[in-house]
Each structure stands twice: as structure tokens, then as C-alpha cells.
XYZ file of C-alpha atoms in Angstrom:
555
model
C 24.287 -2.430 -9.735
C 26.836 -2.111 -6.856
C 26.869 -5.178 -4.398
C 25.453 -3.802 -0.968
C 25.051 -5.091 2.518
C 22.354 -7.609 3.526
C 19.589 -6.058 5.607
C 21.391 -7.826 9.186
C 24.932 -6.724 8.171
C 23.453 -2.544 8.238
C 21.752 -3.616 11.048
C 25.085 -4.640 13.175
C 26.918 -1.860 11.222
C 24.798 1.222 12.536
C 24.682 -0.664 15.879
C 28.756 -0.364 15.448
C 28.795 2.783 13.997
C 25.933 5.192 15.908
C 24.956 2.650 18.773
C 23.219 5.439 20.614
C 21.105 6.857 17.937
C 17.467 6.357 17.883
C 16.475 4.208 15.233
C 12.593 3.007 15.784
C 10.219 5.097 17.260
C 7.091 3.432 18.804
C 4.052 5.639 19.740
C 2.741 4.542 23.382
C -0.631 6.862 23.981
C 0.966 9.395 22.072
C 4.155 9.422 23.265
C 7.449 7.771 21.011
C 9.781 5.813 22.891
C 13.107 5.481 21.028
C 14.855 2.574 20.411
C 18.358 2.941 19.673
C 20.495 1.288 16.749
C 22.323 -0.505 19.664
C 19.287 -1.781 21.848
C 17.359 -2.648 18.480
C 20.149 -4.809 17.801
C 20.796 -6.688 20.811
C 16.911 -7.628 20.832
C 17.513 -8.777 17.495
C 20.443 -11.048 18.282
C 18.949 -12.676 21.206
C 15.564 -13.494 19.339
C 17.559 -14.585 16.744
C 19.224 -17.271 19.663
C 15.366 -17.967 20.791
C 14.010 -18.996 17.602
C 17.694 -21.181 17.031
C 16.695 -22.655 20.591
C 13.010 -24.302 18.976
C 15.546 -26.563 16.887
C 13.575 -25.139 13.500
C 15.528 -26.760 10.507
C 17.200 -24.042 8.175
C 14.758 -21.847 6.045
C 11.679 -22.950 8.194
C 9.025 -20.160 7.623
C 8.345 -18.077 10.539
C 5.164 -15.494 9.903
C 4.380 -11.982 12.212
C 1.129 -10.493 12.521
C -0.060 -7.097 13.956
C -0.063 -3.700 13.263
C 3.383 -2.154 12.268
C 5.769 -1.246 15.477
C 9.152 -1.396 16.192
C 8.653 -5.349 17.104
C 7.889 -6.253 13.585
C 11.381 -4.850 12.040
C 13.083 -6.469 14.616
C 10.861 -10.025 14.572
C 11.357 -9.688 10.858
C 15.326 -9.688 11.323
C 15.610 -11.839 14.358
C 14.064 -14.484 11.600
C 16.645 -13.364 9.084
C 19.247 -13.938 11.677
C 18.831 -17.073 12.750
C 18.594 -18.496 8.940
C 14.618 -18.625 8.582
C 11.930 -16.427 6.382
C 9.825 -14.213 7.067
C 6.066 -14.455 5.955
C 3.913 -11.706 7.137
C 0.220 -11.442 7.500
C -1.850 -7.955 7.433
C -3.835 -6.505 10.046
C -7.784 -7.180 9.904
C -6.370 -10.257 7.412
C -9.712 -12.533 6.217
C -9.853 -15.371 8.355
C -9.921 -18.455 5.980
C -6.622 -16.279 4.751
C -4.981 -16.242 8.034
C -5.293 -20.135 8.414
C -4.589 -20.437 4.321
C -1.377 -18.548 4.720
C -0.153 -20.196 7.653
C -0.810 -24.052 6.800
C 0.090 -23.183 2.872
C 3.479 -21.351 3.902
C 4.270 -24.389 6.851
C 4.721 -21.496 9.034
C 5.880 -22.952 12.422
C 6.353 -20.224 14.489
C 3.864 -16.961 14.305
C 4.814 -13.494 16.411
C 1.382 -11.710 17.404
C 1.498 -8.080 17.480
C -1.446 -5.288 18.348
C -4.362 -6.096 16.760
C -8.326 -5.307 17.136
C -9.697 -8.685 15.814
C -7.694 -10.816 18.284
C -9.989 -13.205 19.163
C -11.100 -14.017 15.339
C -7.361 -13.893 14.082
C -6.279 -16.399 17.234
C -9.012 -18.737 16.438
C -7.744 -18.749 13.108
C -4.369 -20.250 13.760
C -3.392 -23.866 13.285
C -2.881 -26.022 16.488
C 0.921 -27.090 15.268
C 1.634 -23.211 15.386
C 3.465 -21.843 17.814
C 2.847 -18.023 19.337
C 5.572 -15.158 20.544
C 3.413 -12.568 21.648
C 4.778 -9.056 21.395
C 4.866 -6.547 24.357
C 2.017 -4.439 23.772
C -1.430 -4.389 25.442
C -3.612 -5.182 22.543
C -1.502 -7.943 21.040
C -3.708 -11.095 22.306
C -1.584 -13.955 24.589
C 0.626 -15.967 23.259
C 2.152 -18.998 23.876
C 5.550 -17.505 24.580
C 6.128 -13.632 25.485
C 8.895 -11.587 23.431
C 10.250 -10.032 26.953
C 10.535 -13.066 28.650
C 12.487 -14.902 25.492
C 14.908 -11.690 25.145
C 16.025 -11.933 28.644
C 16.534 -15.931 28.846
C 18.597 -15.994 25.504
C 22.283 -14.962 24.862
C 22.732 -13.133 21.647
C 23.230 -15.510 18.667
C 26.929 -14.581 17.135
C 26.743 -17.212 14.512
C 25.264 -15.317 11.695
C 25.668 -16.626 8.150
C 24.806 -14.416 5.844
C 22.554 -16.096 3.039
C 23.478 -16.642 -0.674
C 21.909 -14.105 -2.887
C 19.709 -16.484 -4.204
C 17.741 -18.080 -1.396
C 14.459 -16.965 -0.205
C 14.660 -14.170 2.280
C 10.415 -13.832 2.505
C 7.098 -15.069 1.225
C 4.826 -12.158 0.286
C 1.234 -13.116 -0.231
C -0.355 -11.395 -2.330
C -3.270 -9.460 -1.327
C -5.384 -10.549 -4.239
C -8.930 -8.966 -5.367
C -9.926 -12.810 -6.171
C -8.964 -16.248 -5.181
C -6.835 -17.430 -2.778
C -3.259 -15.363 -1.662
C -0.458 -16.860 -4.126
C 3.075 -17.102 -2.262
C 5.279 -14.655 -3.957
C 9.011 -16.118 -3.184
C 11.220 -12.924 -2.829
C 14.618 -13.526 -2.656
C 17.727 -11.464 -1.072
C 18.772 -10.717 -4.397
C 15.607 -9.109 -5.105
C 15.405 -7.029 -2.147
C 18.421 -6.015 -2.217
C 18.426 -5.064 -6.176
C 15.054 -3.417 -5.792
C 16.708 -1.229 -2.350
C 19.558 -0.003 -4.178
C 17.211 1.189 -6.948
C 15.510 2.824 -5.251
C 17.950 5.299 -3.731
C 19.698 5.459 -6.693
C 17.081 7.370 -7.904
C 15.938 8.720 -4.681
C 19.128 9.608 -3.445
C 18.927 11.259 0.663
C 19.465 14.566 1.521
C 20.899 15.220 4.803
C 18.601 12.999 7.705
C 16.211 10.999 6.633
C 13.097 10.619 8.477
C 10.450 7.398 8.335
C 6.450 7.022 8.852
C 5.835 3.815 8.761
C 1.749 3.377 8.220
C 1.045 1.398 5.270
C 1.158 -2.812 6.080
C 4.718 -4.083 6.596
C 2.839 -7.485 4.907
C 2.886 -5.907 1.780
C 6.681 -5.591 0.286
C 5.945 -2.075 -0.808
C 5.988 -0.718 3.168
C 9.150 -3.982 3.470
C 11.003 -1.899 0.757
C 10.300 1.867 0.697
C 10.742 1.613 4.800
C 11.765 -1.171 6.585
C 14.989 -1.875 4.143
C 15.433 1.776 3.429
C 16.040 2.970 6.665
C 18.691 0.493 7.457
C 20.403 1.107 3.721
C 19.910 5.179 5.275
C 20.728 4.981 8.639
C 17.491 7.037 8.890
C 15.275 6.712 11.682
C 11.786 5.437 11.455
C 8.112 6.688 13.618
C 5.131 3.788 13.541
C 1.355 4.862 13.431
C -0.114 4.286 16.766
C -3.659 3.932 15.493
C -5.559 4.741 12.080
C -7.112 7.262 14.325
C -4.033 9.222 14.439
C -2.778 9.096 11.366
C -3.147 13.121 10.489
C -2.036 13.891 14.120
C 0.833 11.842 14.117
C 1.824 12.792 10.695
C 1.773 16.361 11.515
C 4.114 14.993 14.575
C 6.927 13.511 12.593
C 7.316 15.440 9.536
C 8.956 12.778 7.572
C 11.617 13.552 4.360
C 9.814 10.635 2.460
C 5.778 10.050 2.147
C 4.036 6.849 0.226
C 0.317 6.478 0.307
C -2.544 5.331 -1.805
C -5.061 7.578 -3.699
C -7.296 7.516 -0.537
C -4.760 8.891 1.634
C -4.449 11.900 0.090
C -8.011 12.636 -1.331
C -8.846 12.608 2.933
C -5.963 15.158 3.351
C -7.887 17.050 0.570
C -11.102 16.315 2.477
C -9.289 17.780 5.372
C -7.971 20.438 4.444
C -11.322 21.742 2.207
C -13.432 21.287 5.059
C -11.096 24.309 7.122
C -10.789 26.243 3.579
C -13.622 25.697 1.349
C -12.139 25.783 -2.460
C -13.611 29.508 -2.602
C -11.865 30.880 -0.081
C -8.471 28.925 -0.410
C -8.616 30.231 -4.762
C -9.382 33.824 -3.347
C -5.742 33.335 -0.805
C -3.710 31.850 -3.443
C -3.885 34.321 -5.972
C -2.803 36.823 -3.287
C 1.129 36.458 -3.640
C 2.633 37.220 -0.635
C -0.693 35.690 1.540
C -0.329 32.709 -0.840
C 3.171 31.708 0.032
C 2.241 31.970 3.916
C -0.971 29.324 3.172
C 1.030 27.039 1.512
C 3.750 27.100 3.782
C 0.700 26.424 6.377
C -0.884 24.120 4.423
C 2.456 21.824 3.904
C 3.196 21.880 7.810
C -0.318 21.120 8.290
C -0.319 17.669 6.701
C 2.871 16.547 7.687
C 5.071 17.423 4.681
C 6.723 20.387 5.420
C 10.184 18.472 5.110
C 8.686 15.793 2.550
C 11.455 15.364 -0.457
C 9.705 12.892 -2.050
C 6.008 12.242 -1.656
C 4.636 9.205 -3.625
C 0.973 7.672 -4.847
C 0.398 4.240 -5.963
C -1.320 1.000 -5.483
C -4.583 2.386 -7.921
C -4.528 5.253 -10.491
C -4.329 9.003 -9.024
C -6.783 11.419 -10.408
C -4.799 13.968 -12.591
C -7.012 16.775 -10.795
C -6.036 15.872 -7.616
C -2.376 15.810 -8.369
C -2.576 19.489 -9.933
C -4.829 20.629 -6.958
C -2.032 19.104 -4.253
C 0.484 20.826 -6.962
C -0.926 24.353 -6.463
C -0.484 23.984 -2.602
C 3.043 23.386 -3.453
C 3.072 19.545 -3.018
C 4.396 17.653 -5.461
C 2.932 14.359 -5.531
C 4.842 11.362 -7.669
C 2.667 8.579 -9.169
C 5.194 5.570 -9.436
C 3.899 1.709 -10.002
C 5.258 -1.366 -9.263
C 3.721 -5.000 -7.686
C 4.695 -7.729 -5.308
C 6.282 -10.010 -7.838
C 8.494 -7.593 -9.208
C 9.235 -6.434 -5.578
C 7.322 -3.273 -6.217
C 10.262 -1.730 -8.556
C 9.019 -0.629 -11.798
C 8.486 3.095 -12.510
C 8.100 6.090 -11.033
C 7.963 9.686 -11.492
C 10.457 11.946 -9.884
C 11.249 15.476 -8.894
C 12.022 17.300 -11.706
C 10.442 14.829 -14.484
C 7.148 14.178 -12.938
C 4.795 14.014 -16.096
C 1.181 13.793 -14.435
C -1.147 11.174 -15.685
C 1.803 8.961 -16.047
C 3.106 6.223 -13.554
C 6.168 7.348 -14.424
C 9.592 6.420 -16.234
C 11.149 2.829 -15.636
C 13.331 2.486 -12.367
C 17.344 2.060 -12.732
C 17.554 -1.770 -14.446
C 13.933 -2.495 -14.250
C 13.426 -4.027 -17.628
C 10.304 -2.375 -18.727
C 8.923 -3.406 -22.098
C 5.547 -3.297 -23.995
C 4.666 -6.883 -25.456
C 2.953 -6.400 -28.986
C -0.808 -7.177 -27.766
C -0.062 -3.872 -24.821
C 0.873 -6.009 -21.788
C 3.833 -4.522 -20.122
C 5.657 -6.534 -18.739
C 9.522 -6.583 -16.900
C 12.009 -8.471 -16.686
C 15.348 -7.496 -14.236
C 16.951 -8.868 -10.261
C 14.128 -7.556 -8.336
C 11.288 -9.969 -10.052
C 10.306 -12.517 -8.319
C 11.512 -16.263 -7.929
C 7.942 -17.784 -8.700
C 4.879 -18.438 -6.453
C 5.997 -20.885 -3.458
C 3.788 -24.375 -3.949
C 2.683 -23.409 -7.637
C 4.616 -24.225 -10.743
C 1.260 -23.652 -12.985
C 0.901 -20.492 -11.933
C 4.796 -19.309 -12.009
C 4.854 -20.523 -15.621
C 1.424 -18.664 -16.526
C 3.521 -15.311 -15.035
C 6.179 -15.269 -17.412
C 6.811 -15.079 -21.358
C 8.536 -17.383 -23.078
C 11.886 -15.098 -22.181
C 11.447 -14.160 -18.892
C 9.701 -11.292 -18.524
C 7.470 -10.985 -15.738
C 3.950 -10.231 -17.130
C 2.053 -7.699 -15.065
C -1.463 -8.316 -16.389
C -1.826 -4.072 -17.301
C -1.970 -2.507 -20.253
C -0.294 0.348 -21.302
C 2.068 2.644 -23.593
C 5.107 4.766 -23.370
C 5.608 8.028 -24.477
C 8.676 9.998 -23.843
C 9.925 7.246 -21.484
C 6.697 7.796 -19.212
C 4.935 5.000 -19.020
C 0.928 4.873 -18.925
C -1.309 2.580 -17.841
C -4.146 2.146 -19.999
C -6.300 -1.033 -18.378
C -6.006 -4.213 -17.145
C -5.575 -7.302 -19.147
C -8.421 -9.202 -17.626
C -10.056 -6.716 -16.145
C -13.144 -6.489 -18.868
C -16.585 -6.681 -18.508
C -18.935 -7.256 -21.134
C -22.166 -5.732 -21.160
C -25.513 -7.618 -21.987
C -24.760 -6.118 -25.619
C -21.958 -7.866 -25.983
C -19.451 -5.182 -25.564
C -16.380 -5.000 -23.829
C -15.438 -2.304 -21.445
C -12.116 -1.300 -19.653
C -13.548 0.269 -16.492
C -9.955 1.573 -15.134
C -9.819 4.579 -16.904
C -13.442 5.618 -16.543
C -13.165 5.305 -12.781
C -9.870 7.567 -13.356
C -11.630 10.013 -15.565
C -15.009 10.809 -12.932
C -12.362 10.124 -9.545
C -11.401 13.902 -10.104
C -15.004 14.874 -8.479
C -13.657 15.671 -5.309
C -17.625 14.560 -3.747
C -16.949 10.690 -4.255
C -14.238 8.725 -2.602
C -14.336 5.181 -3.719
C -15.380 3.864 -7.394
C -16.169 0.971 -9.017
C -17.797 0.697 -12.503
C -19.549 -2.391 -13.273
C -21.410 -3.744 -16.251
C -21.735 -7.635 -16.494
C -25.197 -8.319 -17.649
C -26.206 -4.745 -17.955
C -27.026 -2.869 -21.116
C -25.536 0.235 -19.871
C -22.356 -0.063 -17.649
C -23.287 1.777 -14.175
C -20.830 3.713 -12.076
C -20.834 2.728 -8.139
C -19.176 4.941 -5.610
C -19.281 6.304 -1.718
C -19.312 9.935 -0.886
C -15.918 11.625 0.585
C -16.271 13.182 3.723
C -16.875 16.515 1.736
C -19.352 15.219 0.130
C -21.683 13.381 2.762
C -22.134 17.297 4.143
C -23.743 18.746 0.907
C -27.171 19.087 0.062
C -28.255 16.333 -1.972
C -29.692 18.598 -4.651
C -26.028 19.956 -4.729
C -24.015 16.712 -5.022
C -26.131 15.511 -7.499
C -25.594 18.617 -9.730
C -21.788 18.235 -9.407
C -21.849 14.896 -10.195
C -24.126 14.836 -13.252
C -21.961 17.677 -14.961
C -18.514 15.314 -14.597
C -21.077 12.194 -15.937
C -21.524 14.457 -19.054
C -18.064 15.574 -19.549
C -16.999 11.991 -19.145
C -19.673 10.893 -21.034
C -18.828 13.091 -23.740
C -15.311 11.379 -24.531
C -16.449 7.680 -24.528
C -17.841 5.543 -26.958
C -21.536 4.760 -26.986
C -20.944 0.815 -24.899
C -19.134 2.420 -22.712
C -21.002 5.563 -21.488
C -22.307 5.531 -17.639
C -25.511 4.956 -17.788
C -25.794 6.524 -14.141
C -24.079 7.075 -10.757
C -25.473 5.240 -7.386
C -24.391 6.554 -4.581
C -23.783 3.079 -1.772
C -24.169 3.921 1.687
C -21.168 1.511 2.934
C -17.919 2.961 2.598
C -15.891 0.207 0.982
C -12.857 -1.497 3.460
C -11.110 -4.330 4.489
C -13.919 -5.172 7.697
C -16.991 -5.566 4.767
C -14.519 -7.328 2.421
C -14.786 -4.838 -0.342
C -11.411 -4.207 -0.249
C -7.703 -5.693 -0.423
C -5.447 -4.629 2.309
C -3.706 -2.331 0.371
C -6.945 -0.833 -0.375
C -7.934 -2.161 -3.692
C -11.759 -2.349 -4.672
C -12.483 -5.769 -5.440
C -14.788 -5.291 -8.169
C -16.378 -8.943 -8.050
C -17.348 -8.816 -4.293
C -18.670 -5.456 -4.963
C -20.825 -6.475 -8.151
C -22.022 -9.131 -6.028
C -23.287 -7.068 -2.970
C -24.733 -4.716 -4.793
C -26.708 -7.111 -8.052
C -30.083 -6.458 -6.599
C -29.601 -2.257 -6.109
C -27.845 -2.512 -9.746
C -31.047 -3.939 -11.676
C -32.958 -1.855 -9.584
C -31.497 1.083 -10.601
C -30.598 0.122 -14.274
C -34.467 0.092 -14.448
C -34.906 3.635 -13.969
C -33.427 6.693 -15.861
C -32.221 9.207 -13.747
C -28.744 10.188 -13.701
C -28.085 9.447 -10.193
C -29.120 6.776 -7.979
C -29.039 6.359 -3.882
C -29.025 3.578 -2.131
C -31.323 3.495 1.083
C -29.838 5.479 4.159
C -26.696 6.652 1.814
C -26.366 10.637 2.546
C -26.575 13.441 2.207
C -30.493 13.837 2.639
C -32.691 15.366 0.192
């Protein structure tokens, strides 16, 4: 793969080359200031000279917090600057996992951006830690101010730019058990896994950024941060959650990543102004049709959207066809933090649907013989920081990284069949794979989040929350729906693995109650442990569908 420019070097070379163009865009009560390639990089230089001043020793580990903005790119190459790495921490992080990270990693230096659980995350910080805060009214105080360091610094003009094998950041992964394991990414990998990536997603004409998803995870790092200086394309933050279909609709990007969740809430969205009645009656009118698309497109924010990608959990074939008949064309790729989240993906023009996807330029995709697949290429990780144990438990005896899913190809497309460890066995003894189950009933548009346990049942049981669609139906109605996908499902497993029933939880599952990873992954053992007691209660009776108390809709 052609040799490419470190993430600093595009930096100072669109700063050279367009000084005046807006790079970063940062929403301030719904306005976006710009921030031009030029101003970006002078901030960059002279927090690069502040961090030198502290007298940290070379490679000391320097973490940022917050919510993404315009402060984290440029914290996150200020540290790359001045010869340190990066560890970064998401918003609304656990804690015990905010303290973990920061002792385990040796971090010595921590930025603080915006952030709604200041006072918990600030309490969580080790003494020996030192604060930056960043300028913006809901990052909590700091020991030092961003502002105040920029202006009593000189930019730093000794840049070395780092051998291709040392550690540019630590990546902890968000983890549905245990404790966060260090993933050591190294410039090599992110640069590998960059030019990839657009090699196969090559830009068309101006590229345009929405950077939503958590910069802590190397996904949001990759498909955004490193892009857009490999692009020269510009990049708009998320103000708040809040906004995220207003401010979507706002920028209009070229490129669109989100989880299954994202875009089953634009489908919420959009059903709830065109029930599916009306909106099948409109599309098979041609000329109206191409008008409500067109509408439809602008109206979530992908009007101008070349590529628009799902992963992080399985995408329900039925939504992907129903965004497909709007015109959409949504591309399921799949990747994780230790192989710098560059693995497969589907693309325009060879986008097989129920697939994650055909392997990624170099990626090294192969199926061990017991199903595991596995990878093996530059963008895989160096190892988890602290933890030789675990490093060698991640690899085969030839270096391939194992991923821990299960899965077969077919035509090139790779599919994802179930985890490796991710069975449950029922109190008959029987194991289940619960992935594709969830996959099979997720194409009910009425539930939202799903989770199907079984350990110590006789019958596995299905849990799941109601989508926003689905909270404003009878309950006499949802219940119908629901029971006629449990039958159809039902209908192509084998007897262990049937759902016994569906309860409907009142909680929708998150990162506040713990139910779910940052990145928005159930974690199936905190949720089988909330909900034991309403699980044996509900085992005990026979109807198909189950409620727990105060869930909606009402009878």
C-alpha cells in the first residue's frame, strides 16, 4: 500500500496549502463557527509547545475526555506533536472506568471537554493527574485552561515525525464484560487502515464530515478524524444528542456511519410523518414517488450522502431494503478496535444485504476450520498495553488476529453467523447462538433494542424495548404484530432454540443504566442480571408476550 503522510504532516500541509479554508466546524447554540486549516494549526503547534513545557518524558500518555468538538482533533494532535499518545475516554464513561483507564494507561495529563456528568467524571480522576480544560461552558474547571496555554506558548517547530512502528494511541476497548483492555494502535496501523479505506471509498469532489459517534472509539478516530485530514474535507461536530436530526439535516454530509439504532430512529421518524400506508400508496405513484424520495433523502440529512454505512451490531435485512426503497443505500461493513476497525465492508455497487460485506484492500480475512474468522494484515493491532496473557490469547499460532465471531463467505461476502463465546445454555442443556435470532425478530419495526437470554431457562426468552413507533400503539395491536414475527421466526429454528415469549422492559437500554457499551452494544450479562426476577416470572406463564410493570403502550 502506498506510503502516505502522518496525520501532523496533512495537518501542516493543508495549513500550507488552503490556510484559509474552514476545516472544523463547532456548533455554539446552533450556530458553526469555522476554524480554518491555518488557525487549527497554529493552536495545534502551540499546545504541542505547552504540553513540551510540563517536561513529560517521550511517549508519556496524555488522555481527552468530552464530547466530540473541534478541541478534541486538535488536543489529539497537539499530543501527537509534541511526541506523546493519545488515550481517549467516552462521554458518560463508567466511573471505576474513568479512574481504571487513567491509572492503568499512566495518563499524566487529561484535557476535559463538554460533558453532563462533570462532577462524577472529575471525582473520578487520580490526584497525580493533571487537567487542561477546554473552552466551552459545560466542560467542568480544570487545572489549566486551553486559551490561556495557547496564548503563553510559542508554536513548537521541532516536530519529529514518529517511526511507523511506535504507538500513536491506546484505544480501550469498550467491552460488554470486564475491565477495558488497552488496545496499542500504532502509526502504522492507522495509517494502513486510512489508506484502505479511501482506496475503496475513493472522494468525489468535496467531502463533507459529521462527526457524532465517540472520537474514543477508533472507528469515529478513523472514518473522521484521520479521513478528513487524508481529504482535505471539512468536518461539522454534534452540538448535543438532542440535535442530532436537526443538525444532520444542517450539514448534509458526502459520508454517513451509524449504528443500527441510528437509523431504525430515522425510520421511527420518518413513519411517524408518513405512516407505512400512506408512504406504499406515494411510492408506487412514479412521478410523486421520485419527489418523496428526493424529500425523504434531504429530510434526514443524506441528500449528498455517497456512502452511508451501519455497523457496530447486525442490521436487520428489512430495514436495509425499507431505507433501499426510499432510495438510500445503506452499507453494512464490520471491523473492531484491534484490527483498527478495517475488515469488510459492502460498497456501492456490490452491496449484498445480509452480509457485512467483502474484505477491505489487504485486510487478511480468513475462516479458521472451527468458523472463527479471523485477520491478519498492518492495521491489527500491536497487543493489549500491560497484558501479555491476553495479547497471546488474541492471536493464532501465525498471527492472525482472532475476532471471537463466527462466520462464512460466500461469493467474497462475508457473514457473520454468531459469536464464539457468546452461547447460552438452557436448563436443558442446549446451546443457543442468540445473535441471529435477535437479527431475525429486529426487522419488527415496534421494538428497538433486543436481547435474547436463556441461562437457566427451559425455553430461551426474547427481551426488548419498544421504538418510538411502537410505545404509541394500542397494546392489543403491538402484541399482534409481534406474535406473528415470533411465529415466523419460530418457524425456522430448532425446537432449543425457539422463543418461548417476548417481554416487553420498560427501561430503554443506554449507557446512564449500564445496559449498554458506548458504542451502543447490549451487554447481555448486565441485562440478564437486571431483569432474573421478571424472567422467572414470566417463564412461569404461557402467553406469548410479556410486560413489564409501567412498560407501554397501555392496554
Amino acid at each position: 500500500m502506498q506510503e502516505q503522510r502522518n496525520p501532523v504532516q496533512m495537518l501542516a500541509h493543508w495549513a500550507q496549502t488552503k490556510p484559509d479554508a474552514p476545516w472544523l466546524f463547532q456548533p455554539d447554540d446552533g450556530q458553526f463557527k469555522p476554524i480554518t486549516w491555518a488557525q487549527a494549526y497554529a493552536q495545534v503547534q502551540r499546545m504541542a509547545s505547552a504540553l513540551r513545557a510540563m517536561g513529560l518524558a517521550s511517549g508519556a500518555r496524555v488522555a481527552i475526555s468530552g464530547l466530540n468538538t473541534a478541541h478534541w482533533f486538535m488536543a489529539d494532535l497537539a499530543i501527537a506533536m509534541a511526541g506523546y499518545v493519545s488515550v481517549g475516554l467516552y462521554p458518560k464513561q463508567q466511573a471505576d472506568h474513568v479512574t481504571y483507564i487513567l491509572e492503568h494507561s499512566e495518563s499524566q495529563v487529561l484535557f476535559l471537554g463538554p460533558m453532563s456528568d462533570a462532577e462524577v467524571f472529575v471525582a473520578a480522576i487520580p490526584p497525580a493527574v493533571r487537567t487542561i480544560r477546554f473552552p466551552y461552558a459545560t466542560a467542568p474547571r480544570g487545572e489549566l485552561d486551553w486559551d490561556a496555554l495557547v496564548a503563553a506558548h510559542p508554536p513548537f517547530t521541532a516536530y519529529r515525525p514518529p517511526a511507523p512502528d511506535e504507538l500513536a494511541t491506546l484505544v480501550y476497548t469498550s467491552g460488554t464484560t470486564g475491565k477495558p483492555k488497552g488496545v496499542m494502535i500504532t502509526q502504522r496501523n492507522c495509517l494502513y487502515a486510512t489508506a484502505g479505506g479511501l482506496k475503496a471509498m475513493p472522494p468525489v469532489g468535496t467531502e463533507r464530515l459529521f462527526c457524532y459517534l465517540p472520537l474514543a472509539h477508533m472507528f469515529e478516530r478513523g472514518a473522521v478524524e484521520l479521513s478528513s485530514l487524508s481529504l482535505g474535507a471539512e468536518v461539522w461536530f454534534l452540538e448535543n444528542i438532542d440535535k442530532l436530526g436537526e443538525q444532520v439535516v444542517q450539514v448534509q454530509p458526502t459520508r454517513f456511519c451509524g449504528v443500527p439504532l441510528v437509523y431504525t430512529r430515522m425510520q421511527a421518524a420518518i413513519l411517524k410523518k408518513l405512516p407505512q400506508a400512506k408512504l406504499d400508496r406515494l411510492l408506487r405513484i412514479p412521478l410523486v414517488s421520485t419527489l418523496i424520495k428526493r424529500k425523504i433523502r434531504h429530510g434526514l440529512g443524506l441528500s449528498r450522502a455517497r456512502y452511508v454505512i451501519v455497523g457496530a451490531a447486525p442490521m436487520p435485512d428489512a430495514l436495509t431494503h425499507w431505507f433501499a426503497r426510499l432510495g438510500v443505500t445503506i452499507l453494512q461493513g464490520y471491523g473492531m478496535t484491534e484490527n483498527s476497525i478495517y475488515a469488510t465492508c459492502n460498497l456501492p455497487g456490490a452491496n449484498r444485504i445480509g452480509s457485512v460485506g467483502r474484505e477491505m484492500p489487504g485486510a487478511g480475512l480468513k475462516i479458521s476450520p472451527d468458523g472463527e474468522i479471523l485477520f491478519k494484515s498492518d492495521a491489527v493491532m500491536a497487543g493489549y498495553y500491560k497484558d501479555a496473557e491476553k495479547t497471546h490469547e488474541a492471536f493464532t499460532s501465525d498471527g492472525h488476529l482472532r475476532t471471537g465471531d463466527k462466520g462464512r463467505i460466500e461469493d467474497g461476502y462475508l457473514y457473520i453467523t454468531g459469536r464464539v463465546k457468546d452461547l447460552f445454555k438452557t436448563a436443558k442443556g442446549k446451546y443457543v447462538s442468540p445473535a441471529p435470532i435477535e437479527s431475525a425478530l429486529a426487522r419488527n419495526p415496534l421494538l428497538d433494542q433486543l436481547c435474547f437470554v436463556g441461562n437457566g431457562l427451559n425455553q430461551p426468552i426474547m427481551l426488548a424495548t419498544l421504538s418510538a413507533g411502537g410505545r404509541e400503539l394500542p397494546r392489543s395491536e403491538v402484541e399482534s404484530a409481534l406474535v406473528a414475527d415470533l411465529d415466523a421466526v419460530n418457524a425456522t429454528l430448532e425446537p432449543h432454540e425457539k422463543i418461548a415469549k417476548i417481554v416487553i422492559v420498560r427501561d430503554t437500554w443506554g449507557i446512564d443504566n449500564g445496559m449498554t457499551t458506548p458504542t451502543m452494544k447490549v451487554k447481555r450479562s448486565e441485562v440478564e442480571s437486571r431483569y432474573r426476577e421478571l424472567l422467572q416470572r414470566e417463564a412461569a406463564h404461557r402467553s406469548k408476550i410479556g410486560w413489564e410493570v409501567g412498560s407501554t403502550p397501555q392496554a
